[in-house]
Structure formats: structure tokens, C-alpha cells
């Protein structure tokens, strides 16, 4: 029995779809299907029902799946033990990035950390994915992600998740230069209540920044009027500069805002904060490679306002 065939079977079972499984495994769909059928012939039973696009497990497939996963886990454990004796680190790490995290890279040089890790551990494959914070938190809990850079909507991460702050900055209202909110001209802030009837431009639902905005508006007893949504804060600023609404974005330097044709006013009553954090399961990543990358990220990336390694936002 070929261990690769067991991996293919497990992946198809998890994805419930041959096309998605083939993409995840970097294989052609016909080749993947042929390998799974070969495994079924060897076992003498069909493992998967293929009525259409969706794939379901047969009764035999349900019974075989946990043993197939255990076999794959045992093979990985054998590799890890052997690698410990040679000092070689290898494996696969999945790292999630919140939409627009690249824009925050001016605060922390994630690319440089990953490049250094790859140079030290060339046998470790790092898969990067971009998604909303809510979906990545779910993926962390399910073990589908090892580490994630997320936006925090609440003061503390959800149960089972630990986090280290990377960015903590005020949220501002970005407005066009002729916006009536800029009266008087020397104004530097705007109460949240003044945004009640204004069209707003914001990140999508599921992002940390949008969660902060929705929660604050709910506490102020009004529903925000979201006119436009986009994943990149810089694009939100461009939309606001065109007079399409008020962009709720992280603070920008005055010269950067002026270059966009934008003025920013700090949102007050209450003051809102945009927070980006490194997140992982509290019980730790499942592989030595993921643990090593997490340790490096935690040591390399700093907490806002501090010069040393960042602190967890949950209790130790």
C-alpha cells in the first residue's frame, strides 16, 4: 500500500471534492482520481461515493479514514525523529494573512523574517494564504492553519487562541478635502455619532477593523451605512478622496494623506483602535517546523511602543 495514496484519499475526504483536493496536492485531477481508484482496488472496496461534484465517504471509507490519518501521522513522526538526529528541520507550515496585511508590513517586516527562516531551513515549505480574520480563526481552531496574522476585533482573542500584538493604532475618518466634516479647517477629530448618517467606506465583514467599527456603532445604537467595501485600506482612502464617503482606516501620516487628496480626523467618543496580531493555537502548532517559525516570528516582531519581543494578549 502506497502512503501517497492514503494521503490522497484523506485529502479528498477532507475537501469533499476532487478538484479542490487536486489543487491542494498540486496534482492533476485525473491523476488523483486514478490513484484513489487504485487504492480502492487494492482494498477491494469503494471508499468514496462520486454522485456529482461533491464526494462523500462510503461506509468502508468512514471506517478507513481514521486509520489512514493515523498512518500518515506515524510516517510524519518517523521523519521528525530522524530529523532530530541530523538537526534537519523540514515539513509544511501554513501561514494565514488577513486581507490587507501587506499594507501593514511597513510596521513589521514579515517578508524579511520569512526569507531568513527559509535560508536557515530550506526543507520547510511555507504556504501563505489571505483571508478574513474570522475565517482564519476558525481555520486555526480546526488545525487547517498553523499561524495567522489577524485583525483583532476584541481586546482578547477567542478561547483556545493566543496572540501577540504587532500593530495598535488609532482608526481615523478619511474624508475628501471639500468634505463638510472639515469645518472648521483646524478640526482634528470627529465623534463617532457624527458618522451615523454618513456613507462609510470600510473593510469587509470578518475583518478585525470592521468588527471594531460594527461593535462601536452598535454600542452607540446605530447601524453604520456601508457604501463601499474593499480589502485594502489604501484603496478605501482613494475612494474617500473621490468623495464617495468617509473611509474608516488606520491612521495615515499627514503627508501621505495629503498626497492622496485626503484629510484624516481621529474618531473619538469612543476612540477606536486598529489592532493586528500574530495568532496561534494556545496548545501550540502541531509540527516542529511550525513551532520553529512561530518562535522566530514572536522573537522578531515587536509589540507597538516597545523595542523588544511582543507580548501575548492573553494570560500566560
GROMACS .gro file of C-alpha atoms in nm, residues 29-228:
model
  200
   29UNK     CA    1  -0.747   1.576  -1.117
   30UNK     CA    2  -0.739   1.267  -1.344
   31UNK     CA    3  -0.412   1.154  -1.185
   32UNK     CA    4  -0.552   1.197  -0.835
   33UNK     CA    5  -0.869   1.006  -0.924
   34UNK     CA    6  -0.666   0.722  -1.074
   35UNK     CA    7  -0.453   0.690  -0.759
   36UNK     CA    8  -0.757   0.677  -0.531
   37UNK     CA    9  -0.923   0.414  -0.754
   38UNK     CA   10  -0.604   0.207  -0.739
   39UNK     CA   11  -0.620   0.219  -0.358
   40UNK     CA   12  -0.985   0.112  -0.369
   41UNK     CA   13  -0.899  -0.183  -0.595
   42UNK     CA   14  -0.623  -0.291  -0.359
   43UNK     CA   15  -0.859  -0.278  -0.061
   44UNK     CA   16  -1.141  -0.442  -0.253
   45UNK     CA   17  -1.398  -0.180  -0.154
   46UNK     CA   18  -1.505   0.164  -0.278
   47UNK     CA   19  -1.404   0.433  -0.029
   48UNK     CA   20  -1.577   0.729  -0.193
   49UNK     CA   21  -1.917   0.792  -0.350
   50UNK     CA   22  -1.892   1.014  -0.657
   51UNK     CA   23  -2.251   1.107  -0.747
   52UNK     CA   24  -2.155   1.450  -0.882
   53UNK     CA   25  -1.917   1.729  -0.794
   54UNK     CA   26  -1.949   1.653  -0.426
   55UNK     CA   27  -1.768   1.347  -0.289
   56UNK     CA   28  -1.884   1.156   0.018
   57UNK     CA   29  -1.737   0.867   0.211
   58UNK     CA   30  -1.880   0.519   0.183
   59UNK     CA   31  -1.933   0.314   0.497
   60UNK     CA   32  -1.595   0.150   0.438
   61UNK     CA   33  -1.438   0.490   0.371
   62UNK     CA   34  -1.569   0.621   0.704
   63UNK     CA   35  -1.413   0.324   0.881
   64UNK     CA   36  -1.079   0.352   0.697
   65UNK     CA   37  -1.033   0.731   0.731
   66UNK     CA   38  -0.911   0.747   1.096
   67UNK     CA   39  -0.661   0.467   1.032
   68UNK     CA   40  -0.534   0.641   0.719
   69UNK     CA   41  -0.483   0.962   0.920
   70UNK     CA   42  -0.305   0.766   1.193
   71UNK     CA   43  -0.075   0.607   0.935
   72UNK     CA   44   0.015   0.946   0.790
   73UNK     CA   45   0.079   1.080   1.139
   74UNK     CA   46   0.306   0.787   1.217
   75UNK     CA   47   0.507   0.842   0.899
   76UNK     CA   48   0.549   1.211   0.984
   77UNK     CA   49   0.659   1.119   1.337
   78UNK     CA   50   0.924   0.883   1.195
   79UNK     CA   51   1.057   1.164   0.977
   80UNK     CA   52   1.064   1.408   1.268
   81UNK     CA   53   1.254   1.168   1.494
   82UNK     CA   54   1.512   1.102   1.221
   83UNK     CA   55   1.546   1.474   1.154
   84UNK     CA   56   1.613   1.544   1.521
   85UNK     CA   57   1.926   1.329   1.499
   86UNK     CA   58   2.053   1.513   1.192
   87UNK     CA   59   1.950   1.861   1.303
   88UNK     CA   60   1.742   1.896   0.986
   89UNK     CA   61   1.409   2.076   1.004
   90UNK     CA   62   1.156   2.007   0.730
   91UNK     CA   63   0.786   1.986   0.680
   92UNK     CA   64   0.497   2.212   0.581
   93UNK     CA   65   0.376   2.526   0.756
   94UNK     CA   66   0.053   2.711   0.673
   95UNK     CA   67   0.056   3.084   0.748
   96UNK     CA   68  -0.255   3.296   0.706
   97UNK     CA   69  -0.255   3.671   0.645
   98UNK     CA   70  -0.552   3.899   0.697
   99UNK     CA   71  -0.660   4.083   0.384
  100UNK     CA   72  -0.451   4.398   0.357
  101UNK     CA   73  -0.176   4.268   0.586
  102UNK     CA   74   0.080   4.356   0.320
  103UNK     CA   75  -0.006   4.721   0.380
  104UNK     CA   76   0.083   4.677   0.747
  105UNK     CA   77   0.423   4.539   0.656
  106UNK     CA   78   0.566   4.891   0.699
  107UNK     CA   79   0.515   4.829   1.072
  108UNK     CA   80   0.676   4.484   1.073
  109UNK     CA   81   0.895   4.325   0.805
  110UNK     CA   82   0.727   3.986   0.773
  111UNK     CA   83   0.887   3.918   0.435
  112UNK     CA   84   1.237   3.956   0.583
  113UNK     CA   85   1.156   3.714   0.867
  114UNK     CA   86   1.022   3.453   0.625
  115UNK     CA   87   1.325   3.494   0.398
  116UNK     CA   88   1.560   3.439   0.690
  117UNK     CA   89   1.367   3.133   0.804
  118UNK     CA   90   1.377   2.987   0.453
  119UNK     CA   91   1.752   3.043   0.432
  120UNK     CA   92   1.805   2.857   0.760
  121UNK     CA   93   1.551   2.581   0.687
  122UNK     CA   94   1.526   2.531   0.309
  123UNK     CA   95   1.347   2.197   0.351
  124UNK     CA   96   1.044   2.363   0.514
  125UNK     CA   97   0.764   2.455   0.275
  126UNK     CA   98   0.562   2.761   0.377
  127UNK     CA   99   0.214   2.803   0.229
  128UNK     CA  100   0.072   3.158   0.252
  129UNK     CA  101  -0.299   3.229   0.229
  130UNK     CA  102  -0.501   3.550   0.260
  131UNK     CA  103  -0.847   3.558   0.419
  132UNK     CA  104  -1.066   3.739   0.670
  133UNK     CA  105  -0.978   3.727   1.037
  134UNK     CA  106  -1.294   3.536   1.129
  135UNK     CA  107  -1.230   3.256   0.881
  136UNK     CA  108  -0.865   3.231   0.981
  137UNK     CA  109  -0.954   3.199   1.349
  138UNK     CA  110  -1.182   2.911   1.254
  139UNK     CA  111  -0.903   2.756   1.046
  140UNK     CA  112  -0.660   2.787   1.339
  141UNK     CA  113  -0.901   2.607   1.570
  142UNK     CA  114  -0.952   2.332   1.314
  143UNK     CA  115  -0.579   2.287   1.262
  144UNK     CA  116  -0.602   2.399   0.897
  145UNK     CA  117  -0.366   2.690   0.972
  146UNK     CA  118  -0.058   2.679   1.193
  147UNK     CA  119  -0.010   3.054   1.239
  148UNK     CA  120  -0.203   3.362   1.127
  149UNK     CA  121  -0.169   3.739   1.116
  150UNK     CA  122  -0.517   3.864   1.201
  151UNK     CA  123  -0.706   4.179   1.286
  152UNK     CA  124  -0.841   4.174   1.643
  153UNK     CA  125  -1.197   4.297   1.685
  154UNK     CA  126  -1.193   4.241   2.063
  155UNK     CA  127  -0.946   4.315   2.340
  156UNK     CA  128  -0.869   3.945   2.382
  157UNK     CA  129  -0.851   3.661   2.127
  158UNK     CA  130  -1.120   3.390   2.146
  159UNK     CA  131  -1.073   3.086   2.375
  160UNK     CA  132  -0.806   2.844   2.256
  161UNK     CA  133  -0.615   3.114   2.066
  162UNK     CA  134  -0.311   3.310   2.184
  163UNK     CA  135  -0.200   3.633   2.019
  164UNK     CA  136   0.084   3.882   2.013
  165UNK     CA  137   0.014   4.240   1.910
  166UNK     CA  138   0.201   4.365   1.604
  167UNK     CA  139   0.013   4.687   1.527
  168UNK     CA  140  -0.202   4.900   1.758
  169UNK     CA  141  -0.302   5.237   1.614
  170UNK     CA  142  -0.600   5.473   1.612
  171UNK     CA  143  -0.868   5.445   1.348
  172UNK     CA  144  -0.947   5.765   1.161
  173UNK     CA  145  -1.213   5.902   0.932
  174UNK     CA  146  -1.063   5.976   0.591
  175UNK     CA  147  -1.253   6.247   0.404
  176UNK     CA  148  -1.214   6.442   0.081
  177UNK     CA  149  -1.066   6.789   0.109
  178UNK     CA  150  -1.403   6.955   0.039
  179UNK     CA  151  -1.597   6.740   0.289
  180UNK     CA  152  -1.821   6.941   0.526
  181UNK     CA  153  -1.672   6.747   0.819
  182UNK     CA  154  -1.361   6.966   0.777
  183UNK     CA  155  -1.536   7.270   0.920
  184UNK     CA  156  -1.368   7.438   1.098
  185UNK     CA  157  -1.047   7.378   0.895
  186UNK     CA  158  -0.831   7.320   1.203
  187UNK     CA  159  -1.050   7.032   1.319
  188UNK     CA  160  -0.854   6.713   1.402
  189UNK     CA  161  -1.119   6.472   1.534
  190UNK     CA  162  -1.478   6.365   1.482
  191UNK     CA  163  -1.715   6.191   1.727
  192UNK     CA  164  -1.841   5.852   1.614
  193UNK     CA  165  -2.200   5.975   1.639
  194UNK     CA  166  -2.137   6.222   1.353
  195UNK     CA  167  -2.087   5.924   1.121
  196UNK     CA  168  -2.438   5.795   1.190
  197UNK     CA  169  -2.591   5.925   0.866
  198UNK     CA  170  -2.277   5.938   0.654
  199UNK     CA  171  -2.197   5.680   0.383
  200UNK     CA  172  -1.897   5.484   0.512
  201UNK     CA  173  -1.618   5.303   0.329
  202UNK     CA  174  -1.479   5.009   0.522
  203UNK     CA  175  -1.306   4.675   0.515
  204UNK     CA  176  -1.539   4.375   0.465
  205UNK     CA  177  -1.721   4.187   0.738
  206UNK     CA  178  -1.500   3.932   0.905
  207UNK     CA  179  -1.201   4.165   0.932
  208UNK     CA  180  -1.084   4.295   1.268
  209UNK     CA  181  -1.121   4.662   1.172
  210UNK     CA  182  -1.480   4.610   1.053
  211UNK     CA  183  -1.558   4.423   1.375
  212UNK     CA  184  -1.432   4.720   1.578
  213UNK     CA  185  -1.647   4.960   1.374
  214UNK     CA  186  -1.964   4.748   1.387
  215UNK     CA  187  -1.931   4.691   1.761
  216UNK     CA  188  -1.874   5.060   1.836
  217UNK     CA  189  -2.171   5.165   1.622
  218UNK     CA  190  -2.388   4.903   1.791
  219UNK     CA  191  -2.294   5.039   2.131
  220UNK     CA  192  -2.385   5.388   2.003
  221UNK     CA  193  -2.726   5.250   1.896
  222UNK     CA  194  -2.697   5.295   1.521
  223UNK     CA  195  -2.630   5.079   1.216
  224UNK     CA  196  -2.339   5.202   1.003
  225UNK     CA  197  -2.426   5.287   0.642
  226UNK     CA  198  -2.160   5.097   0.449
  227UNK     CA  199  -2.147   5.238   0.096
  228UNK     CA  200  -1.831   5.058  -0.025
   0.00000   0.00000   0.00000
